[in-house]
Short mmCIF file of C-alpha atoms in Angstrom, two decimals:
data_model
loop_
_atom_site.label_atom_id
_atom_site.label_comp_id
_atom_site.label_asym_id
_atom_site.label_seq_id
_atom_site.Cartn_x
_atom_site.Cartn_y
_atom_site.Cartn_z
CA VAL A 5 131.34 87.84 144.45
CA ASN A 6 131.27 85.39 147.28
CA GLN A 7 129.49 84.80 150.53
CA ASP A 8 131.59 85.58 153.53
CA ASN A 9 130.44 83.03 156.10
CA THR A 10 133.30 83.89 158.46
CA ALA A 11 132.26 87.50 158.83
CA PRO A 12 131.67 88.65 162.40
CA SER A 13 128.41 90.17 163.53
CA PRO A 14 126.70 92.70 161.22
CA ALA A 15 127.63 96.36 161.56
CA PRO A 16 125.65 99.44 160.49
CA GLY A 17 126.39 100.48 156.91
CA GLN A 18 127.35 97.01 155.69
CA ARG A 19 125.59 95.45 152.67
CA TRP A 20 123.85 92.14 153.26
CA ALA A 21 121.37 90.16 151.18
CA SER A 22 118.73 87.47 151.79
CA ASN A 23 119.23 83.88 150.65
CA LEU A 24 115.48 83.26 150.69
CA GLU A 25 114.37 86.49 149.01
CA PRO A 26 117.03 87.64 146.54
CA GLU A 27 114.43 89.88 144.85
CA LEU A 28 114.77 92.27 147.82
CA GLY A 29 118.10 93.44 146.44
CA LEU A 30 121.04 94.62 148.46
CA GLY A 31 120.14 95.45 152.04
CA ILE A 32 121.96 97.85 154.31
CA ILE A 33 122.31 97.29 158.04
CA GLN A 34 120.55 100.04 159.95
CA SER A 35 121.06 98.87 163.53
CA THR A 36 122.01 95.81 165.54
CA GLU A 37 120.78 94.58 168.90
CA SER A 38 121.75 91.67 171.07
CA GLN A 39 119.10 89.34 169.61
CA SER A 40 118.15 90.95 166.30
CA VAL A 41 119.32 93.04 163.35
CA VAL A 42 117.38 95.66 161.37
CA VAL A 43 117.97 95.75 157.61
CA SER A 44 116.70 98.28 155.07
CA PHE A 45 116.07 97.19 151.47
CA PRO A 46 115.90 100.41 149.41
CA ALA A 47 115.05 98.60 146.16
CA CYS A 48 111.63 97.60 147.49
CA GLU A 49 111.39 100.26 150.19
CA GLU A 50 111.10 97.72 153.00
CA ILE A 51 112.65 97.42 156.46
CA ARG A 52 113.03 93.95 157.96
CA ARG A 53 113.99 92.76 161.43
CA TYR A 54 115.77 89.38 161.64
CA ALA A 55 116.85 87.19 164.56
CA ARG A 56 120.64 87.14 164.63
CA GLU A 57 120.93 83.43 165.25
CA SER A 58 118.65 82.24 162.43
CA SER A 59 118.58 85.00 159.84
CA PRO A 60 118.79 84.08 156.12
CA LEU A 61 121.25 86.94 155.55
CA TYR A 62 124.74 86.74 154.18
CA ARG A 63 127.50 89.33 153.83
CA VAL A 64 127.93 90.71 150.31
CA CYS A 65 131.51 91.17 149.18
CA PHE A 66 132.45 91.72 145.53
CA GLN A 67 135.89 90.48 144.50
CA SER A 68 138.39 91.95 142.07
CA GLY A 69 137.15 91.67 138.48
CA ALA A 70 133.47 92.01 139.40
CA THR A 71 131.36 94.84 137.97
CA VAL A 72 129.58 97.05 140.47
CA ARG A 73 127.18 99.93 139.99
CA SER A 74 126.80 103.16 141.96
CA LYS A 75 123.53 104.81 143.01
CA GLU A 76 123.94 107.16 140.05
CA GLY A 77 123.99 104.17 137.67
CA ILE A 78 127.73 104.32 136.89
CA ASP A 79 129.31 100.90 136.31
CA CYS A 80 132.92 100.14 137.14
CA THR A 81 135.15 97.09 137.32
CA VAL A 82 136.62 96.36 140.75
CA THR A 83 140.42 96.29 140.80
CA ASN A 84 140.93 96.31 144.56
CA VAL A 85 138.88 96.02 147.78
CA SER A 86 139.82 97.69 151.05
CA GLU A 87 138.21 97.53 154.50
CA SER A 88 137.96 100.08 157.28
CA ASP A 89 135.99 99.64 160.52
CA GLY A 90 134.15 96.66 158.98
CA LEU A 91 133.03 98.62 155.88
CA LEU A 92 134.26 97.78 152.39
CA THR A 93 135.43 100.20 149.72
CA TYR A 94 135.67 99.18 146.08
CA HIS A 95 138.39 100.71 143.93
CA GLY A 96 138.24 100.88 140.15
CA GLU A 97 139.82 102.90 137.40
CA ASN A 98 139.45 106.54 138.44
CA ILE A 99 136.68 105.71 140.91
CA THR A 100 136.35 104.83 144.58
CA LEU A 101 132.99 103.43 145.70
CA PRO A 102 132.09 102.80 149.37
CA GLU A 103 129.73 99.86 149.76
CA GLN A 104 127.05 102.19 151.17
CA GLU A 105 126.92 103.81 147.70
CA LEU A 106 126.19 100.56 145.82
CA HIS A 107 123.00 100.49 143.74
CA ALA A 108 120.22 98.84 145.73
CA SER A 109 118.87 96.84 142.75
CA MET A 110 122.16 95.08 142.03
CA THR A 111 122.16 91.31 142.13
CA ASP A 112 125.20 89.63 143.57
CA ARG A 113 124.37 86.17 142.28
CA SER A 114 122.90 84.87 139.05
CA PRO A 115 120.09 82.29 139.13
CA VAL A 116 122.61 79.59 138.10
CA GLU A 117 124.89 80.45 141.01
CA ARG A 118 122.00 80.31 143.48
CA LEU A 119 120.91 76.95 142.05
CA LEU A 120 124.42 75.50 142.34
CA GLN A 121 124.56 76.61 145.96
CA GLY A 122 121.18 75.01 146.70
CA GLN A 123 119.46 78.33 147.35
CA THR A 124 116.05 77.38 145.96
CA THR A 125 112.55 78.26 147.03
CA ASP A 126 109.15 76.65 146.41
CA ASN A 127 107.29 77.25 143.15
CA ASP A 128 104.16 78.87 144.60
CA LEU A 129 104.99 82.42 143.50
CA PHE A 130 106.26 81.25 140.11
CA GLU A 131 103.11 79.20 139.46
CA LEU A 132 100.93 82.10 140.57
CA ARG A 133 102.67 84.44 138.13
CA LEU A 134 102.53 81.84 135.33
CA ASN A 135 98.80 81.28 135.88
CA ALA A 136 98.17 85.01 135.86
CA MET A 137 100.10 85.43 132.61
CA ASN A 138 98.22 82.51 131.01
CA MET A 139 94.88 84.00 132.03
CA MET A 140 95.92 87.38 130.64
CA PHE A 141 97.01 85.72 127.39
CA HIS A 142 93.66 83.91 126.92
CA TRP A 143 91.74 87.07 127.83
CA ARG A 144 93.64 89.16 125.30
CA LYS A 145 92.99 86.76 122.44
CA SER A 146 89.33 86.22 123.38
CA PRO A 147 86.93 87.16 120.53
CA VAL A 148 84.59 88.80 123.06
CA ARG A 149 87.28 90.86 124.77
CA GLY A 150 85.83 94.31 125.45
CA LEU A 151 82.30 93.24 124.52
CA PHE A 152 81.50 91.74 127.91
CA GLY A 153 81.68 93.55 131.25
CA GLY A 154 79.35 96.45 130.59
CA LYS A 155 76.31 96.92 132.80
CA ILE A 156 73.93 95.97 130.00
CA GLU A 157 71.83 93.02 128.95
CA LEU A 158 73.34 91.91 125.67
CA ILE A 159 70.88 91.42 122.83
CA PRO A 160 71.97 89.15 119.94
CA HIS A 161 71.69 91.72 117.14
CA GLN A 162 73.67 94.29 119.16
CA LEU A 163 76.40 91.77 119.96
CA PHE A 164 76.59 90.67 116.32
CA ILE A 165 77.03 94.21 115.02
CA ALA A 166 79.54 95.13 117.73
CA HIS A 167 81.60 92.00 117.05
CA GLU A 168 81.41 92.37 113.27
CA VAL A 169 82.47 96.03 113.31
CA SER A 170 85.06 95.98 116.10
CA ARG A 171 87.11 93.20 114.52
CA ARG A 172 87.84 95.45 111.54
CA GLN A 173 91.16 97.22 111.67
CA LEU A 174 89.70 100.70 111.03
CA PRO A 175 85.90 100.48 111.28
CA ARG A 176 83.97 103.14 109.35
CA VAL A 177 80.25 102.32 109.42
CA LEU A 178 76.77 103.79 109.62
CA LEU A 179 74.67 102.30 112.43
CA ALA A 180 71.09 102.77 111.29
CA ASP A 181 68.88 100.62 113.53
CA GLU A 182 65.36 101.84 114.09
CA VAL A 183 64.65 104.00 117.13
CA GLY A 184 64.82 101.96 120.33
CA LEU A 185 66.87 99.04 119.01
CA GLY A 186 70.10 100.17 120.66
CA LYS A 187 72.35 102.10 118.27
CA THR A 188 73.97 103.88 121.22
CA ILE A 189 74.72 100.59 122.97
CA GLU A 190 76.19 99.18 119.75
CA ALA A 191 78.46 102.21 119.34
CA CYS A 192 79.53 102.05 122.99
CA LEU A 193 80.32 98.32 122.69
CA ILE A 194 82.48 98.98 119.62
CA LEU A 195 84.18 101.89 121.36
CA ASN A 196 84.82 99.92 124.56
CA GLN A 197 86.26 96.96 122.65
CA MET A 198 88.67 99.15 120.73
CA ILE A 199 89.78 100.98 123.89
CA VAL A 200 90.27 97.74 125.83
CA SER A 201 92.27 96.20 122.99
CA GLY A 202 94.46 99.33 122.81
CA ARG A 203 93.55 100.16 119.20
CA VAL A 204 92.25 103.63 120.03
CA ASN A 205 93.35 106.12 122.67
CA ARG A 206 91.92 109.47 121.59
CA VAL A 207 88.19 109.62 120.87
CA VAL A 208 85.86 112.53 120.16
CA ILE A 209 82.06 112.19 120.17
CA LEU A 210 79.97 114.90 118.47
CA LEU A 211 76.32 115.15 119.52
CA PRO A 212 73.35 117.48 119.52
CA ASN A 213 73.32 119.45 122.75
CA SER A 214 70.28 117.52 124.05
CA LEU A 215 72.21 114.22 123.96
CA VAL A 216 75.51 115.32 125.54
CA ASN A 217 74.60 114.50 129.14
CA GLN A 218 72.80 111.30 128.13
CA TRP A 219 75.89 109.92 126.40
CA PHE A 220 78.16 111.03 129.25
CA ILE A 221 76.04 109.16 131.80
CA GLU A 222 75.65 106.02 129.66
CA LEU A 223 79.37 105.74 129.02
CA LEU A 224 80.22 106.22 132.68
CA ARG A 225 77.44 104.15 134.24
CA ARG A 226 77.43 101.23 131.84
CA PHE A 227 81.06 101.03 130.66
CA ASN A 228 83.03 103.02 133.26
CA LEU A 229 84.45 105.26 130.53
CA TRP A 230 85.23 108.76 131.78
CA PHE A 231 84.64 111.28 129.01
CA SER A 232 85.17 115.02 129.40
CA ILE A 233 82.45 117.37 128.19
CA PHE A 234 84.00 120.24 126.25
CA ASP A 235 82.32 123.59 125.82
CA GLU A 236 83.43 127.19 125.36
CA GLU A 237 83.89 127.75 129.09
CA ARG A 238 86.19 124.74 129.46
CA CYS A 239 88.25 125.69 126.40
CA CYS A 240 88.72 129.24 127.69
CA ALA A 241 89.79 127.95 131.10
CA ILE A 242 92.42 125.68 129.52
CA GLU A 243 93.72 128.49 127.30
CA THR A 244 93.96 130.82 130.31
CA CYS A 245 96.11 128.31 132.22
CA GLN A 246 98.13 127.23 129.16
CA PRO A 247 98.39 130.04 126.59
CA GLY A 248 98.95 128.80 123.06
CA PHE A 249 97.92 125.24 123.93
CA ASN A 250 95.25 123.44 121.90
CA PRO A 251 92.50 122.77 124.48
CA PHE A 252 91.31 119.66 122.62
CA GLU A 253 94.62 117.96 123.41
CA ASP A 254 94.04 118.34 127.15
CA ASP A 255 92.05 115.06 127.41
CA GLN A 256 91.96 111.75 125.58
CA LEU A 257 88.19 111.09 125.60
CA LEU A 258 85.95 114.03 124.64
CA ILE A 259 82.27 114.77 124.16
CA ALA A 260 81.25 118.02 122.48
CA ASP A 261 78.13 119.73 121.14
CA ILE A 262 78.40 119.65 117.34
CA ASP A 263 76.31 122.85 117.01
CA TRP A 264 78.71 124.76 119.24
CA LEU A 265 81.77 123.53 117.36
CA SER A 266 80.34 124.16 113.89
CA LYS A 267 79.50 127.78 114.75
CA SER A 268 83.02 128.64 115.96
CA THR A 269 85.73 128.84 113.30
CA LYS A 270 88.44 128.91 115.95
CA ARG A 271 87.19 125.80 117.75
CA MET A 272 86.68 123.96 114.48
CA GLU A 273 90.29 124.58 113.49
CA GLN A 274 91.55 123.51 116.90
CA VAL A 275 89.57 120.26 117.08
CA VAL A 276 90.61 119.31 113.53
CA GLN A 277 94.27 120.01 114.29
CA ALA A 278 94.23 117.67 117.31
CA PRO A 279 95.10 114.00 116.65
CA TRP A 280 92.19 111.52 116.88
CA ASP A 281 91.86 107.76 116.62
CA MET A 282 88.05 107.56 116.45
CA LEU A 283 85.14 109.89 115.70
CA ILE A 284 81.52 109.13 116.65
CA VAL A 285 78.63 111.29 115.42
CA ASP A 286 75.06 110.72 116.61
CA GLU A 287 71.98 111.97 114.74
CA ALA A 288 74.04 111.94 111.55
CA HIS A 289 70.97 112.67 109.38
CA HIS A 290 71.29 116.30 110.53
CA LEU A 291 74.53 116.62 108.54
CA GLU A 292 73.03 118.55 105.64
CA TRP A 293 74.85 118.40 102.32
CA ASN A 294 74.62 119.64 98.78
CA PRO A 295 77.31 119.53 96.08
CA GLU A 296 77.73 123.32 95.98
CA LYS A 297 77.91 124.15 99.68
CA PRO A 298 77.91 121.51 102.43
CA SER A 299 76.77 122.61 105.88
CA ALA A 300 79.30 123.54 108.57
CA LYS A 301 78.43 120.37 110.51
CA TYR A 302 79.10 118.25 107.45
CA GLN A 303 82.43 119.96 106.76
CA LEU A 304 83.46 119.51 110.39
CA THR A 305 82.59 115.81 110.32
CA GLN A 306 84.37 115.36 107.00
CA ALA A 307 87.56 117.02 108.25
CA LEU A 308 87.59 115.03 111.50
CA GLY A 309 86.70 111.82 109.67
CA GLN A 310 89.75 112.25 107.46
CA ARG A 311 91.85 112.90 110.55
CA ALA A 312 90.57 109.90 112.51
CA GLY A 313 91.09 106.37 111.31
CA SER A 314 87.76 105.07 112.63
CA LEU A 315 84.35 106.68 112.13
CA LEU A 316 80.92 105.70 113.48
CA LEU A 317 77.82 107.53 112.24
CA LEU A 318 74.48 106.92 113.97
CA SER A 319 71.09 107.60 112.39
CA ALA A 320 67.71 105.91 112.79
CA THR A 321 66.46 107.45 109.52
CA PRO A 322 69.35 107.25 107.04
CA GLN A 323 67.20 108.11 104.00
CA GLN A 324 64.87 110.60 105.63
CA LEU A 325 66.14 113.51 103.51
CA GLY A 326 66.40 111.55 100.29
CA LEU A 327 68.96 109.51 98.40
CA GLU A 328 71.35 112.44 97.93
CA SER A 329 71.64 113.01 101.67
CA HIS A 330 72.13 109.27 102.21
CA PHE A 331 74.96 109.31 99.66
CA ALA A 332 76.60 112.22 101.48
CA ARG A 333 76.89 110.19 104.69
CA LEU A 334 78.25 107.18 102.82
CA HIS A 335 80.80 109.50 101.21
CA LEU A 336 82.03 110.43 104.70
CA LEU A 337 82.65 106.77 105.46
CA ASP A 338 84.34 105.78 102.21
CA PRO A 339 85.02 108.68 99.80
CA THR A 340 86.71 106.34 97.34
CA ARG A 341 83.86 103.82 97.12
CA PHE A 342 81.13 106.50 97.14
CA SER A 343 82.72 109.26 95.12
CA ASN A 344 80.05 110.18 92.57
CA PHE A 345 76.35 110.65 93.29
CA ALA A 346 75.20 109.96 89.71
CA ALA A 347 77.06 106.64 89.65
CA PHE A 348 75.70 105.80 93.10
CA LYS A 349 72.13 106.51 91.94
CA ASP A 350 72.51 104.28 88.89
CA GLU A 351 73.95 101.52 91.05
CA THR A 352 71.13 101.87 93.56
CA ASP A 353 68.55 101.27 90.84
CA GLN A 354 70.16 97.90 90.22
CA TYR A 355 70.07 96.87 93.89
CA LYS A 356 66.42 95.81 94.03
CA PRO A 357 66.52 92.72 91.76
CA VAL A 358 69.79 91.63 93.37
CA ALA A 359 68.32 92.24 96.82
CA ASN A 360 65.31 90.06 95.97
CA LEU A 361 67.62 87.24 94.92
CA CYS A 362 69.71 87.71 98.05
CA LYS A 363 66.56 87.53 100.18
CA LYS A 364 65.80 84.16 98.64
CA LEU A 365 69.26 82.97 99.63
CA ILE A 366 68.87 84.20 103.20
CA ASP A 367 65.39 82.63 103.53
CA ASN A 368 66.74 79.38 102.04
CA GLU A 369 64.21 79.50 99.21
CA SER A 370 64.73 77.56 96.00
CA LEU A 371 66.50 79.19 93.05
CA ASN A 372 66.67 78.23 89.40
CA ILE A 373 69.65 78.52 87.09
CA GLU A 374 68.12 81.46 85.20
CA GLU A 375 67.80 83.49 88.39
CA LEU A 376 71.30 82.56 89.40
CA GLN A 377 72.73 84.05 86.22
CA HIS A 378 71.68 87.51 87.45
CA PHE A 379 74.03 87.31 90.43
CA PRO A 380 76.95 89.76 89.98
CA CYS A 381 79.56 87.41 91.39
CA PRO A 382 82.84 85.85 90.14
CA GLU A 383 82.60 83.26 87.39
CA SER A 384 84.21 80.56 89.56
CA LEU A 385 81.60 80.95 92.30
CA LEU A 386 78.77 81.21 89.77
CA SER A 387 79.92 78.02 88.01
CA LYS A 388 80.07 76.14 91.30
CA ALA A 389 76.56 77.26 92.26
CA THR A 390 75.21 76.40 88.80
CA LEU A 391 76.70 72.90 89.04
CA GLU A 392 75.10 72.33 92.44
CA LEU A 393 71.68 73.41 91.14
CA ALA A 394 72.03 71.14 88.13
CA LYS A 395 72.85 68.15 90.34
CA SER A 396 70.44 68.54 93.24
CA ASN A 397 68.27 71.59 92.52
CA LYS A 398 69.58 73.28 95.67
CA LEU A 399 72.64 75.06 96.95
CA THR A 400 74.77 73.93 99.85
CA THR A 401 74.89 76.11 102.95
CA GLN A 402 78.54 76.92 102.27
CA THR A 403 77.81 78.15 98.72
CA ARG A 404 74.85 80.24 99.91
CA ASP A 405 77.02 81.92 102.53
CA LYS A 406 79.75 82.62 99.97
CA LEU A 407 77.24 84.20 97.58
CA ILE A 408 75.82 86.42 100.32
CA ARG A 409 79.26 87.49 101.56
CA ASP A 410 80.43 88.22 98.02
CA LEU A 411 77.38 90.37 97.35
CA ALA A 412 77.96 92.27 100.59
CA ASP A 413 81.62 92.83 99.74
CA ARG A 414 81.18 93.88 96.11
CA HIS A 415 77.81 95.59 95.88
CA GLY A 416 75.58 97.97 97.81
CA THR A 417 76.31 99.24 101.30
CA GLY A 418 76.41 95.89 103.09
CA ARG A 419 79.79 96.46 104.73
CA VAL A 420 79.35 100.08 105.77
CA LEU A 421 75.67 100.21 106.76
CA PHE A 422 73.97 98.14 109.45
CA ARG A 423 70.20 98.45 109.88
CA ASN A 424 67.79 96.38 111.96
CA THR A 425 64.04 96.94 112.08
CA ARG A 426 61.38 95.90 114.56
CA LYS A 427 59.94 93.58 111.93
CA THR A 428 63.07 91.44 112.01
CA ILE A 429 64.06 91.87 115.67
CA HIS A 430 61.64 90.28 118.12
CA GLY A 431 61.11 90.90 121.82
CA PHE A 432 60.61 94.68 121.72
CA PRO A 433 57.27 96.28 122.70
CA ARG A 434 55.00 97.33 119.87
CA ARG A 435 54.95 101.03 119.03
CA LEU A 436 51.53 102.63 118.82
CA ALA A 437 51.09 105.65 116.57
CA LYS A 438 49.18 108.66 117.89
CA LEU A 439 49.03 111.01 114.93
CA HIS A 440 48.38 114.73 115.28
CA PRO A 441 47.80 116.82 112.15
CA LEU A 442 50.24 119.68 111.59
CA PRO A 443 49.63 122.79 109.53
CA PRO A 444 50.87 122.50 105.94
CA THR A 445 54.32 123.80 105.05
CA ASN A 446 56.23 124.44 101.87
CA ARG A 447 58.34 121.31 102.42
CA ALA A 448 55.65 118.83 101.45
CA SER A 449 58.08 116.42 99.82
CA SER A 450 60.21 116.07 102.97
CA ASN A 451 57.10 115.61 105.12
CA ASP A 452 55.80 112.94 102.78
CA ILE A 453 59.07 111.07 102.96
CA GLY A 454 59.18 111.31 106.75
CA GLN A 455 55.57 110.21 107.13
CA ALA A 456 56.11 107.25 104.80
CA GLU A 457 59.20 106.15 106.74
CA PHE A 458 57.40 106.47 110.05
CA ALA A 459 54.44 104.44 108.74
CA PHE A 460 56.84 101.69 107.71
CA ASP A 461 58.62 101.77 111.09
CA ILE A 462 55.40 101.22 113.03
CA GLY A 463 54.03 98.60 110.66
CA LEU A 464 51.32 100.59 108.88
CA ALA A 465 53.11 100.19 105.53
CA LYS A 466 54.54 96.96 104.14
CA THR A 467 57.24 98.44 101.92
CA GLU A 468 60.12 100.61 103.07
CA PRO A 469 60.28 103.97 101.24
#
C-alpha cells in the first residue's frame, strides 16, 4: 500500500484514511463541497467533516501483492488494480473487489510504517490507557477486592470472617455468630467477593419464607446484587413461555423459599438438576436429620450442596437440637471429614482439654512442658515448642500461632465453623431478658437445651451448653 499524494480532489465512493487517527479505519467519501469533504468511518460509526485544504486525509491505494479483505471477511491477494471514474477495483484470483466493498476495519499501514513516515501522535491516550490498566491490575489483586464498596459499616469480626472464608477456593462453612452479630452481612460479603472476583456466577439462596424479602432488600440495597425471587407462580410462567425448559436456569442469582421447594418433588428435581456455583442456607438449624430418614429440607440441601462447589450455612444456635443435629450440618459441609456420628461424638469428648490448652495459648498464658505434651500436633512442632519452654519458660509468638493453626487444621471444627458471641465482641447493646412462662410440653429436653443456650447468650450462665 502507498499514499497517493498526487491524487486529485476526493470523489464520492473513494477510500481515504486519517494520518492523525488511524484507529478510525478506512473512511469512505460521502460528499464533497468547495471548502470541505464529508467522510464516513463505518468501523467506528462516525461521520467527519474536514476542510479540504488542511485535512489529515490521504488516499488509500493497495498495490499488487497486498492482501485485502471484503465486507464479508474474505481475504484475497491483489494481482491487479484498475481505475474507473476515480474509483479503484482490486482483482485477485477468482475475485473482483471494488474499493467500496473493502472491510472498514482494515489497516493500510502497520505501526512501524507509520513511525518511519513520521506519523506519530502524543502519548496522552496511551498513558491514560496504561494508567487505567495498572489501576485495574492493582484492584484485581487487592486482598480486600469485593469486601469494600457495600453500603455497610464494616465491623472487624465480620471483615475477618469474610476475608478468611472468601480466600478459600471452594468455601464450605457454617456461620454461627449469635443473633445480632451480623451473620447475614458476613454471608453477603463472602458472596459479593466471590461474584466480583468471577469465582461464582450462579447462586441459589434458600430461606424460610419470612426472610425472603429481607434478604432480597439487603442484597440490593447494600451490595447492588439483583436476585430473582422464585416461587410457583414464576416457575409456571417460565414453563408456559418455554415448554420443557428448566425454570431455575432462567436466572443466575436466585432466592427461594425452602419450605416451598421441599414440598414439591417436581421443583426439587428441577433445582437440583440446574448447575450451581454456590448455595446459601439461612436458619440451617431447621434442617432436621436422623440416620433413618432425613427431612425433605435436609435432603434438598444435601443434594444442592453436592451440586454446588461452595456452601454457606447460617445458624445462630448450631447445637440447639443436640450434638446429633450439629453433626448433620457439619456432614453437609464436609461429608468425608464428618462421616460417622459415633466417631464424631468420641472426638468431641476429647475437645475440651485441648480447647482449654488452646485458650491458654490465645490468652498468652504460661504453659509447662507437661501440659504441652497433651497437644495433638506433629512431633517436629512439639519438639520446637518444648525446647523453647526449656530455655525461656515461654513460647515465641510464631510458635504459638503455629500451634493454634495446626490445632484448627487437624482437630475440631475450627476451619468449617465460625462463631462469635457477645462476650467476646464488644460495642453491641446489652440484651435484656424478659421471660414469660410457657405451658409444659412433652419436649422438655429440647426446651431445657434451648433455655440453657439462651441463658448463656444473654449472660445469665457462665458456661456454654
